[in-house]
Amino acid sequence: MKKVTAFIGNHQKHSTYKAVCEFERNLKAYGNIEFEIVFLKDYQLEYCRGCKVCFEKGEEYCPLHDDRDILMEKMIQSDGVIFATPNYAFHVSAPMKNLLDRLAFTFHRPRFFGKTFTAIVNQGIFGGNAIVKYLSSMGGNFGFRVSKGCVLTTLEPRSEAAQNKITREIKKASARFYKDLMRAAPPVPSFFRLMTFRMSRTSIQLMLDDKSKDYRYYKENGWFESGYYYPVSLGLVKKMAGRIFDGMGKRMVKRS
Ligand SMILES: Cc1cc2nc3c(=O)[nH]c(=O)nc-3n(C[C@H](O)[C@H](O)[C@H](O)COP(=O)(O)O)c2cc1C
């Protein structure tokens, strides 16, 4: 049994909600899935005030006391997470962006390793691909394995051909997501992800100390010594690239 949670960024049970329900039906046809739909509108989530306390001292010191941790706990308890949002003014909806802002400390201290993420974006006409790309990058920053998402053009009234295209896209995306959800081993990082890890940890190690939450988090996780966030066989080329990224990180710190 795998648990999947879909976070929906708009208020109405319109095409985004319907797409998520279709995704759920497909997943349940593939295997044993427990599926939860979370409408962000049903949770109290204040706007980030930009104090950066979460980055520096820790998320537990955030001055906002709302449902942030309930939402994060839902992610922690899931094997798979879906972010579903309409395209509003060429971006994610405001509640979805607010969630990302409030969880931005996770980019410093990623934690969702071994879990799968995907994005579903509904659009009227144009701009959805850039939003899927953006959300996929956020999912990667959180630590998820990212499964390629989908963009659905959901203008109404809709022809039968347009509806069939939507159904096909959801089917393909849910099949990809299910396959990724069932993978046992976490992915080998791309060069970009490896570089991000190695350069961040070098600068954290050289510039910060025990007073910093990031420093303690890296230390507790053994990340100052490891090749990547989690045990993975990097292969010769990536091992060498990792050393080069370490050196680049050191030079960057010296220059700063
Ligand atoms: C405030 C607002 C802004 C929108 N901006 C865009 C946009 O930039 N590009 C686009 O293709 N569609 C845009 N749309 C259309 C929605 O993305 C589209 O209708 C989508 O299907 C809405 O999702 P829903 O059916 O789940 O409500 C916008 C809609 C609203 C209400």
PDB file of C-alpha atoms and ligand atoms in Angstrom:
ATOM      1  CA  MET A   1       0.000   0.000   0.000  1.00  0.00           C
ATOM      2  CA  LYS A   2       1.321   3.418  -0.962  1.00  0.00           C
ATOM      3  CA  LYS A   3      -0.092   6.663   0.370  1.00  0.00           C
ATOM      4  CA  VAL A   4      -0.475   9.550  -2.090  1.00  0.00           C
ATOM      5  CA  THR A   5      -1.572  13.062  -1.165  1.00  0.00           C
ATOM      6  CA  ALA A   6      -2.678  15.655  -3.707  1.00  0.00           C
ATOM      7  CA  PHE A   7      -2.529  19.325  -2.686  1.00  0.00           C
ATOM      8  CA  ILE A   8      -4.912  21.457  -4.731  1.00  0.00           C
ATOM      9  CA  GLY A   9      -4.265  25.174  -5.102  1.00  0.00           C
ATOM     10  CA  ASN A  10      -7.630  26.545  -6.186  1.00  0.00           C
ATOM     11  CA  HIS A  11     -10.911  27.024  -4.401  1.00  0.00           C
ATOM     12  CA  GLN A  12     -13.411  25.327  -6.693  1.00  0.00           C
ATOM     13  CA  LYS A  13     -14.012  21.734  -7.622  1.00  0.00           C
ATOM     14  CA  HIS A  14     -13.389  22.572 -11.281  1.00  0.00           C
ATOM     15  CA  SER A  15     -11.077  21.029 -13.852  1.00  0.00           C
ATOM     16  CA  THR A  16      -8.021  20.862 -11.565  1.00  0.00           C
ATOM     17  CA  TYR A  17     -10.000  18.876  -8.996  1.00  0.00           C
ATOM     18  CA  LYS A  18     -11.497  16.696 -11.731  1.00  0.00           C
ATOM     19  CA  ALA A  19      -8.028  15.985 -13.133  1.00  0.00           C
ATOM     20  CA  VAL A  20      -6.812  14.948  -9.680  1.00  0.00           C
ATOM     21  CA  CYS A  21      -9.831  12.615  -9.285  1.00  0.00           C
ATOM     22  CA  GLU A  22      -9.059  11.033 -12.663  1.00  0.00           C
ATOM     23  CA  PHE A  23      -5.403  10.660 -11.641  1.00  0.00           C
ATOM     24  CA  GLU A  24      -6.564   8.966  -8.433  1.00  0.00           C
ATOM     25  CA  ARG A  25      -8.807   6.535 -10.351  1.00  0.00           C
ATOM     26  CA  ASN A  26      -5.908   5.610 -12.650  1.00  0.00           C
ATOM     27  CA  LEU A  27      -3.501   5.036  -9.753  1.00  0.00           C
ATOM     28  CA  LYS A  28      -6.031   2.863  -7.946  1.00  0.00           C
ATOM     29  CA  ALA A  29      -6.463   0.794 -11.108  1.00  0.00           C
ATOM     30  CA  TYR A  30      -2.682   0.171 -11.172  1.00  0.00           C
ATOM     31  CA  GLY A  31      -2.239  -0.892  -7.563  1.00  0.00           C
ATOM     32  CA  ASN A  32      -3.010  -0.603  -3.878  1.00  0.00           C
ATOM     33  CA  ILE A  33      -3.137   3.161  -3.255  1.00  0.00           C
ATOM     34  CA  GLU A  34      -4.533   5.230  -0.416  1.00  0.00           C
ATOM     35  CA  PHE A  35      -5.310   8.668  -1.828  1.00  0.00           C
ATOM     36  CA  GLU A  36      -6.027  11.910   0.010  1.00  0.00           C
ATOM     37  CA  ILE A  37      -7.076  15.202  -1.541  1.00  0.00           C
ATOM     38  CA  VAL A  38      -6.118  18.349   0.356  1.00  0.00           C
ATOM     39  CA  PHE A  39      -7.599  21.693  -0.659  1.00  0.00           C
ATOM     40  CA  LEU A  40      -5.167  24.344   0.556  1.00  0.00           C
ATOM     41  CA  LYS A  41      -8.094  26.731   1.031  1.00  0.00           C
ATOM     42  CA  ASP A  42      -9.297  24.555   3.926  1.00  0.00           C
ATOM     43  CA  TYR A  43      -6.129  25.226   5.930  1.00  0.00           C
ATOM     44  CA  GLN A  44      -4.973  28.371   7.655  1.00  0.00           C
ATOM     45  CA  LEU A  45      -1.679  29.424   6.155  1.00  0.00           C
ATOM     46  CA  GLU A  46      -0.418  32.957   6.798  1.00  0.00           C
ATOM     47  CA  TYR A  47       1.865  34.783   4.386  1.00  0.00           C
ATOM     48  CA  CYS A  48       5.596  34.535   5.068  1.00  0.00           C
ATOM     49  CA  ARG A  49       6.847  37.752   6.714  1.00  0.00           C
ATOM     50  CA  GLY A  50      10.391  37.307   5.449  1.00  0.00           C
ATOM     51  CA  CYS A  51      12.062  37.267   8.886  1.00  0.00           C
ATOM     52  CA  LYS A  52      14.256  34.309   7.790  1.00  0.00           C
ATOM     53  CA  VAL A  53      14.095  32.834  11.302  1.00  0.00           C
ATOM     54  CA  CYS A  54      13.236  29.442   9.746  1.00  0.00           C
ATOM     55  CA  PHE A  55      16.430  29.527   7.685  1.00  0.00           C
ATOM     56  CA  GLU A  56      18.717  30.657  10.466  1.00  0.00           C
ATOM     57  CA  LYS A  57      17.304  29.330  13.769  1.00  0.00           C
ATOM     58  CA  GLY A  58      14.891  26.677  12.538  1.00  0.00           C
ATOM     59  CA  GLU A  59      11.338  26.306  11.292  1.00  0.00           C
ATOM     60  CA  GLU A  60      10.148  25.614  14.852  1.00  0.00           C
ATOM     61  CA  TYR A  61      10.826  29.304  15.648  1.00  0.00           C
ATOM     62  CA  CYS A  62       8.530  30.648  12.883  1.00  0.00           C
ATOM     63  CA  PRO A  63       6.423  33.446  14.423  1.00  0.00           C
ATOM     64  CA  LEU A  64       3.366  32.282  12.485  1.00  0.00           C
ATOM     65  CA  HIS A  65       1.330  29.671  14.301  1.00  0.00           C
ATOM     66  CA  ASP A  66      -0.985  28.121  11.747  1.00  0.00           C
ATOM     67  CA  ASP A  67      -1.485  24.895   9.792  1.00  0.00           C
ATOM     68  CA  ARG A  68       1.952  24.786   8.131  1.00  0.00           C
ATOM     69  CA  ASP A  69       3.094  21.758  10.140  1.00  0.00           C
ATOM     70  CA  ILE A  70      -0.182  19.891   9.541  1.00  0.00           C
ATOM     71  CA  LEU A  71       0.399  20.261   5.792  1.00  0.00           C
ATOM     72  CA  MET A  72       4.040  19.273   6.070  1.00  0.00           C
ATOM     73  CA  GLU A  73       3.158  16.258   8.203  1.00  0.00           C
ATOM     74  CA  LYS A  74       0.813  15.115   5.423  1.00  0.00           C
ATOM     75  CA  MET A  75       3.800  15.165   3.050  1.00  0.00           C
ATOM     76  CA  ILE A  76       5.997  13.325   5.537  1.00  0.00           C
ATOM     77  CA  GLN A  77       3.316  10.631   5.916  1.00  0.00           C
ATOM     78  CA  SER A  78       2.989  10.180   2.123  1.00  0.00           C
ATOM     79  CA  ASP A  79       4.954   8.074  -0.339  1.00  0.00           C
ATOM     80  CA  GLY A  80       3.810  10.277  -3.189  1.00  0.00           C
ATOM     81  CA  VAL A  81       2.847  13.947  -3.370  1.00  0.00           C
ATOM     82  CA  ILE A  82       1.006  15.818  -6.124  1.00  0.00           C
ATOM     83  CA  PHE A  83       0.843  19.591  -6.416  1.00  0.00           C
ATOM     84  CA  ALA A  84      -2.144  20.512  -8.597  1.00  0.00           C
ATOM     85  CA  THR A  85      -2.818  24.112  -9.538  1.00  0.00           C
ATOM     86  CA  PRO A  86      -4.477  26.195 -12.198  1.00  0.00           C
ATOM     87  CA  ASN A  87      -2.331  28.575 -14.218  1.00  0.00           C
ATOM     88  CA  TYR A  88      -3.144  32.009 -12.804  1.00  0.00           C
ATOM     89  CA  ALA A  89      -1.330  34.867 -14.547  1.00  0.00           C
ATOM     90  CA  PHE A  90       1.358  32.494 -15.848  1.00  0.00           C
ATOM     91  CA  HIS A  91       2.163  31.090 -12.418  1.00  0.00           C
ATOM     92  CA  VAL A  92       0.864  28.780  -9.715  1.00  0.00           C
ATOM     93  CA  SER A  93      -2.190  29.993  -7.793  1.00  0.00           C
ATOM     94  CA  ALA A  94      -1.617  32.192  -4.729  1.00  0.00           C
ATOM     95  CA  PRO A  95      -2.379  29.450  -2.127  1.00  0.00           C
ATOM     96  CA  MET A  96       0.128  27.140  -3.872  1.00  0.00           C
ATOM     97  CA  LYS A  97       2.804  29.847  -3.963  1.00  0.00           C
ATOM     98  CA  ASN A  98       2.126  30.602  -0.320  1.00  0.00           C
ATOM     99  CA  LEU A  99       2.685  26.937   0.574  1.00  0.00           C
ATOM    100  CA  LEU A 100       5.997  26.981  -1.307  1.00  0.00           C
ATOM    101  CA  ASP A 101       7.098  30.171   0.466  1.00  0.00           C
ATOM    102  CA  ARG A 102       6.214  28.739   3.850  1.00  0.00           C
ATOM    103  CA  LEU A 103       8.160  25.542   3.163  1.00  0.00           C
ATOM    104  CA  ALA A 104      11.161  27.282   1.590  1.00  0.00           C
ATOM    105  CA  PHE A 105      13.353  26.365   4.576  1.00  0.00           C
ATOM    106  CA  THR A 106      13.179  22.838   3.196  1.00  0.00           C
ATOM    107  CA  PHE A 107      15.294  23.969   0.246  1.00  0.00           C
ATOM    108  CA  HIS A 108      18.089  24.558   2.789  1.00  0.00           C
ATOM    109  CA  ARG A 109      17.339  21.337   4.594  1.00  0.00           C
ATOM    110  CA  PRO A 110      15.763  18.867   2.136  1.00  0.00           C
ATOM    111  CA  ARG A 111      13.976  15.878   3.641  1.00  0.00           C
ATOM    112  CA  PHE A 112      11.531  14.169   1.300  1.00  0.00           C
ATOM    113  CA  PHE A 113      13.995  11.576   0.015  1.00  0.00           C
ATOM    114  CA  GLY A 114      12.516   8.311  -1.192  1.00  0.00           C
ATOM    115  CA  LYS A 115       9.191   9.988  -1.982  1.00  0.00           C
ATOM    116  CA  THR A 116       7.796  10.771  -5.421  1.00  0.00           C
ATOM    117  CA  PHE A 117       6.462  14.120  -6.584  1.00  0.00           C
ATOM    118  CA  THR A 118       4.563  15.319  -9.606  1.00  0.00           C
ATOM    119  CA  ALA A 119       2.718  18.424 -10.784  1.00  0.00           C
ATOM    120  CA  ILE A 120      -0.629  18.829 -12.530  1.00  0.00           C
ATOM    121  CA  VAL A 121      -1.249  22.233 -14.081  1.00  0.00           C
ATOM    122  CA  ASN A 122      -4.502  23.322 -15.708  1.00  0.00           C
ATOM    123  CA  GLN A 123      -4.468  26.215 -18.114  1.00  0.00           C
ATOM    124  CA  GLY A 124      -6.826  28.157 -20.333  1.00  0.00           C
ATOM    125  CA  ILE A 125      -4.425  28.710 -23.194  1.00  0.00           C
ATOM    126  CA  PHE A 126      -0.723  29.071 -22.494  1.00  0.00           C
ATOM    127  CA  GLY A 127       2.038  29.133 -19.867  1.00  0.00           C
ATOM    128  CA  GLY A 128       1.456  25.792 -18.134  1.00  0.00           C
ATOM    129  CA  ASN A 129       4.704  24.145 -19.245  1.00  0.00           C
ATOM    130  CA  ALA A 130       6.819  26.741 -17.457  1.00  0.00           C
ATOM    131  CA  ILE A 131       4.723  26.188 -14.308  1.00  0.00           C
ATOM    132  CA  VAL A 132       5.218  22.414 -14.404  1.00  0.00           C
ATOM    133  CA  LYS A 133       8.944  23.039 -14.855  1.00  0.00           C
ATOM    134  CA  TYR A 134       8.941  25.423 -11.890  1.00  0.00           C
ATOM    135  CA  LEU A 135       7.013  23.024  -9.634  1.00  0.00           C
ATOM    136  CA  SER A 136       9.236  20.108 -10.670  1.00  0.00           C
ATOM    137  CA  SER A 137      12.284  22.111  -9.687  1.00  0.00           C
ATOM    138  CA  MET A 138      10.651  22.929  -6.312  1.00  0.00           C
ATOM    139  CA  GLY A 139       9.888  19.233  -5.793  1.00  0.00           C
ATOM    140  CA  GLY A 140      13.548  18.403  -6.480  1.00  0.00           C
ATOM    141  CA  ASN A 141      14.658  21.088  -4.009  1.00  0.00           C
ATOM    142  CA  PHE A 142      12.427  19.536  -1.356  1.00  0.00           C
ATOM    143  CA  GLY A 143      14.266  16.237  -1.924  1.00  0.00           C
ATOM    144  CA  PHE A 144      11.578  14.357  -3.853  1.00  0.00           C
ATOM    145  CA  ARG A 145      12.099  12.083  -6.842  1.00  0.00           C
ATOM    146  CA  VAL A 146      10.344  14.099  -9.517  1.00  0.00           C
ATOM    147  CA  SER A 147       8.040  12.377 -11.971  1.00  0.00           C
ATOM    148  CA  LYS A 148       7.309  14.373 -15.153  1.00  0.00           C
ATOM    149  CA  GLY A 149       4.073  16.269 -14.653  1.00  0.00           C
ATOM    150  CA  CYS A 150       1.326  17.281 -17.069  1.00  0.00           C
ATOM    151  CA  VAL A 151      -0.296  20.399 -18.468  1.00  0.00           C
ATOM    152  CA  LEU A 152      -3.981  20.194 -19.288  1.00  0.00           C
ATOM    153  CA  THR A 153      -5.692  22.750 -21.482  1.00  0.00           C
ATOM    154  CA  THR A 154      -9.152  22.890 -20.023  1.00  0.00           C
ATOM    155  CA  LEU A 155     -10.969  25.629 -21.913  1.00  0.00           C
ATOM    156  CA  GLU A 156     -14.760  25.351 -21.969  1.00  0.00           C
ATOM    157  CA  PRO A 157     -16.827  24.525 -23.956  1.00  0.00           C
ATOM    158  CA  ARG A 158     -14.601  21.573 -24.801  1.00  0.00           C
ATOM    159  CA  SER A 159     -14.682  19.409 -27.914  1.00  0.00           C
ATOM    160  CA  GLU A 160     -14.603  15.622 -27.613  1.00  0.00           C
ATOM    161  CA  ALA A 161     -11.098  15.657 -29.094  1.00  0.00           C
ATOM    162  CA  ALA A 162      -9.926  18.167 -26.453  1.00  0.00           C
ATOM    163  CA  GLN A 163     -11.445  16.049 -23.658  1.00  0.00           C
ATOM    164  CA  ASN A 164      -9.793  12.905 -25.071  1.00  0.00           C
ATOM    165  CA  LYS A 165      -6.440  14.703 -25.077  1.00  0.00           C
ATOM    166  CA  ILE A 166      -6.877  15.635 -21.401  1.00  0.00           C
ATOM    167  CA  THR A 167      -7.751  12.026 -20.524  1.00  0.00           C
ATOM    168  CA  ARG A 168      -4.680  10.782 -22.440  1.00  0.00           C
ATOM    169  CA  GLU A 169      -2.356  13.253 -20.714  1.00  0.00           C
ATOM    170  CA  ILE A 170      -3.652  12.305 -17.262  1.00  0.00           C
ATOM    171  CA  LYS A 171      -3.314   8.630 -18.104  1.00  0.00           C
ATOM    172  CA  LYS A 172       0.312   9.033 -19.221  1.00  0.00           C
ATOM    173  CA  ALA A 173       1.208  11.169 -16.193  1.00  0.00           C
ATOM    174  CA  SER A 174      -0.430   8.772 -13.723  1.00  0.00           C
ATOM    175  CA  ALA A 175       1.330   5.771 -15.319  1.00  0.00           C
ATOM    176  CA  ARG A 176       4.706   7.561 -15.021  1.00  0.00           C
ATOM    177  CA  PHE A 177       3.979   8.571 -11.428  1.00  0.00           C
ATOM    178  CA  TYR A 178       2.934   5.052 -10.432  1.00  0.00           C
ATOM    179  CA  LYS A 179       6.104   3.592 -11.956  1.00  0.00           C
ATOM    180  CA  ASP A 180       8.274   6.096 -10.068  1.00  0.00           C
ATOM    181  CA  LEU A 181       6.289   5.525  -6.869  1.00  0.00           C
ATOM    182  CA  MET A 182       7.062   1.816  -7.019  1.00  0.00           C
ATOM    183  CA  ARG A 183      10.809   2.204  -7.611  1.00  0.00           C
ATOM    184  CA  ALA A 184      12.805   0.841  -4.669  1.00  0.00           C
ATOM    185  CA  ALA A 185      16.092   2.734  -4.976  1.00  0.00           C
ATOM    186  CA  PRO A 186      16.280   6.532  -4.823  1.00  0.00           C
ATOM    187  CA  PRO A 187      17.570   8.160  -8.024  1.00  0.00           C
ATOM    188  CA  VAL A 188      21.204   8.821  -8.896  1.00  0.00           C
ATOM    189  CA  PRO A 189      21.484  12.632  -8.798  1.00  0.00           C
ATOM    190  CA  SER A 190      21.919  14.674 -11.952  1.00  0.00           C
ATOM    191  CA  PHE A 191      25.133  16.723 -12.251  1.00  0.00           C
ATOM    192  CA  PHE A 192      23.109  19.803 -11.327  1.00  0.00           C
ATOM    193  CA  ARG A 193      21.685  18.241  -8.145  1.00  0.00           C
ATOM    194  CA  LEU A 194      25.109  16.848  -7.202  1.00  0.00           C
ATOM    195  CA  MET A 195      26.673  20.283  -7.696  1.00  0.00           C
ATOM    196  CA  THR A 196      23.955  21.915  -5.585  1.00  0.00           C
ATOM    197  CA  PHE A 197      24.595  19.462  -2.749  1.00  0.00           C
ATOM    198  CA  ARG A 198      28.393  19.605  -2.834  1.00  0.00           C
ATOM    199  CA  MET A 199      28.668  23.380  -3.129  1.00  0.00           C
ATOM    200  CA  SER A 200      26.004  24.057  -0.471  1.00  0.00           C
ATOM    201  CA  ARG A 201      27.584  21.704   2.025  1.00  0.00           C
ATOM    202  CA  THR A 202      31.053  23.142   1.405  1.00  0.00           C
ATOM    203  CA  SER A 203      29.861  26.682   2.015  1.00  0.00           C
ATOM    204  CA  ILE A 204      27.819  25.605   5.071  1.00  0.00           C
ATOM    205  CA  GLN A 205      30.827  23.770   6.509  1.00  0.00           C
ATOM    206  CA  LEU A 206      33.251  26.636   5.923  1.00  0.00           C
ATOM    207  CA  MET A 207      31.036  29.625   6.669  1.00  0.00           C
ATOM    208  CA  LEU A 208      28.692  28.471   9.444  1.00  0.00           C
ATOM    209  CA  ASP A 209      28.994  26.722  12.793  1.00  0.00           C
ATOM    210  CA  ASP A 210      26.899  24.901  15.399  1.00  0.00           C
ATOM    211  CA  LYS A 211      24.802  28.023  16.005  1.00  0.00           C
ATOM    212  CA  SER A 212      23.282  27.617  12.549  1.00  0.00           C
ATOM    213  CA  LYS A 213      20.362  25.229  11.995  1.00  0.00           C
ATOM    214  CA  ASP A 214      21.653  24.360   8.519  1.00  0.00           C
ATOM    215  CA  TYR A 215      25.090  23.439   9.930  1.00  0.00           C
ATOM    216  CA  ARG A 216      23.564  21.222  12.626  1.00  0.00           C
ATOM    217  CA  TYR A 217      21.197  19.592  10.109  1.00  0.00           C
ATOM    218  CA  TYR A 218      24.054  18.742   7.739  1.00  0.00           C
ATOM    219  CA  LYS A 219      26.162  17.463  10.642  1.00  0.00           C
ATOM    220  CA  GLU A 220      23.345  15.323  12.120  1.00  0.00           C
ATOM    221  CA  ASN A 221      22.669  13.779   8.712  1.00  0.00           C
ATOM    222  CA  GLY A 222      26.371  13.029   8.149  1.00  0.00           C
ATOM    223  CA  TRP A 223      26.300  15.209   5.007  1.00  0.00           C
ATOM    224  CA  PHE A 224      29.738  16.751   5.599  1.00  0.00           C
ATOM    225  CA  GLU A 225      31.236  13.322   4.904  1.00  0.00           C
ATOM    226  CA  SER A 226      28.787  11.724   2.453  1.00  0.00           C
ATOM    227  CA  GLY A 227      28.877  11.761  -1.363  1.00  0.00           C
ATOM    228  CA  TYR A 228      25.246  12.863  -1.611  1.00  0.00           C
ATOM    229  CA  TYR A 229      22.188  13.391   0.599  1.00  0.00           C
ATOM    230  CA  TYR A 230      21.509   9.649   0.671  1.00  0.00           C
ATOM    231  CA  PRO A 231      23.529   6.504  -0.030  1.00  0.00           C
ATOM    232  CA  VAL A 232      23.778   6.101  -3.788  1.00  0.00           C
ATOM    233  CA  SER A 233      26.369   4.697  -6.172  1.00  0.00           C
ATOM    234  CA  LEU A 234      27.679   7.777  -7.983  1.00  0.00           C
ATOM    235  CA  GLY A 235      29.991   6.013 -10.454  1.00  0.00           C
ATOM    236  CA  LEU A 236      33.473   7.190 -11.363  1.00  0.00           C
ATOM    237  CA  VAL A 237      32.549  10.276 -13.405  1.00  0.00           C
ATOM    238  CA  LYS A 238      30.152  11.705 -10.825  1.00  0.00           C
ATOM    239  CA  LYS A 239      32.606  10.924  -8.010  1.00  0.00           C
ATOM    240  CA  MET A 240      35.214  13.001  -9.850  1.00  0.00           C
ATOM    241  CA  ALA A 241      32.655  15.709 -10.604  1.00  0.00           C
ATOM    242  CA  GLY A 242      31.765  15.746  -6.893  1.00  0.00           C
ATOM    243  CA  ARG A 243      35.397  16.536  -6.006  1.00  0.00           C
ATOM    244  CA  ILE A 244      35.475  19.303  -8.582  1.00  0.00           C
ATOM    245  CA  PHE A 245      32.261  20.769  -7.116  1.00  0.00           C
ATOM    246  CA  ASP A 246      33.854  20.605  -3.629  1.00  0.00           C
ATOM    247  CA  GLY A 247      36.784  22.615  -4.972  1.00  0.00           C
ATOM    248  CA  MET A 248      34.460  25.096  -6.667  1.00  0.00           C
ATOM    249  CA  GLY A 249      32.617  25.516  -3.369  1.00  0.00           C
ATOM    250  CA  LYS A 250      35.882  26.240  -1.529  1.00  0.00           C
ATOM    251  CA  ARG A 251      36.950  28.823  -4.136  1.00  0.00           C
ATOM    252  CA  MET A 252      33.520  30.439  -3.953  1.00  0.00           C
ATOM    253  CA  VAL A 253      33.803  30.779  -0.155  1.00  0.00           C
ATOM    254  CA  LYS A 254      37.340  32.232  -0.423  1.00  0.00           C
ATOM    255  CA  ARG A 255      36.183  34.845  -2.912  1.00  0.00           C
ATOM    256  CA  SER A 256      33.177  35.887  -0.813  1.00  0.00           C
TER     257      SER A 256
HETATM  258  C1  LIG B   1      -7.105  34.844 -12.294  1.00  0.00           C
HETATM  259  C2  LIG B   1      -6.935  33.908 -13.437  1.00  0.00           C
HETATM  260  C3  LIG B   1      -5.771  33.994 -14.190  1.00  0.00           C
HETATM  261  C4  LIG B   1      -5.567  33.128 -15.258  1.00  0.00           C
HETATM  262  N1  LIG B   1      -4.402  33.207 -15.979  1.00  0.00           N
HETATM  263  C5  LIG B   1      -4.189  32.350 -17.000  1.00  0.00           C
HETATM  264  C6  LIG B   1      -2.966  32.400 -17.740  1.00  0.00           C
HETATM  265  O1  LIG B   1      -2.083  33.203 -17.500  1.00  0.00           O
HETATM  266  N2  LIG B   1      -2.807  31.520 -18.763  1.00  0.00           N
HETATM  267  C7  LIG B   1      -3.767  30.589 -19.076  1.00  0.00           C
HETATM  268  O2  LIG B   1      -3.550  29.811 -20.003  1.00  0.00           O
HETATM  269  N3  LIG B   1      -4.909  30.502 -18.369  1.00  0.00           N
HETATM  270  C8  LIG B   1      -5.146  31.354 -17.353  1.00  0.00           C
HETATM  271  N4  LIG B   1      -6.321  31.278 -16.635  1.00  0.00           N
HETATM  272  C9  LIG B   1      -7.291  30.215 -16.944  1.00  0.00           C
HETATM  273  C10 LIG B   1      -7.168  29.035 -15.974  1.00  0.00           C
HETATM  274  O3  LIG B   1      -5.847  28.588 -15.849  1.00  0.00           O
HETATM  275  C11 LIG B   1      -8.019  27.857 -16.467  1.00  0.00           C
HETATM  276  O4  LIG B   1      -9.345  28.299 -16.632  1.00  0.00           O
HETATM  277  C12 LIG B   1      -7.970  26.662 -15.525  1.00  0.00           C
HETATM  278  O5  LIG B   1      -8.661  25.627 -16.130  1.00  0.00           O
HETATM  279  C13 LIG B   1      -8.597  26.962 -14.197  1.00  0.00           C
HETATM  280  O6  LIG B   1      -8.614  25.795 -13.386  1.00  0.00           O
HETATM  281  P1  LIG B   1      -9.972  25.256 -12.741  1.00  0.00           P
HETATM  282  O7  LIG B   1     -10.858  24.816 -13.910  1.00  0.00           O
HETATM  283  O8  LIG B   1      -9.587  24.135 -11.863  1.00  0.00           O
HETATM  284  O9  LIG B   1     -10.592  26.406 -12.012  1.00  0.00           O
HETATM  285  C14 LIG B   1      -6.567  32.156 -15.588  1.00  0.00           C
HETATM  286  C15 LIG B   1      -7.733  32.085 -14.810  1.00  0.00           C
HETATM  287  C16 LIG B   1      -7.912  32.947 -13.762  1.00  0.00           C
HETATM  288  C17 LIG B   1      -9.181  32.844 -12.942  1.00  0.00           C
END
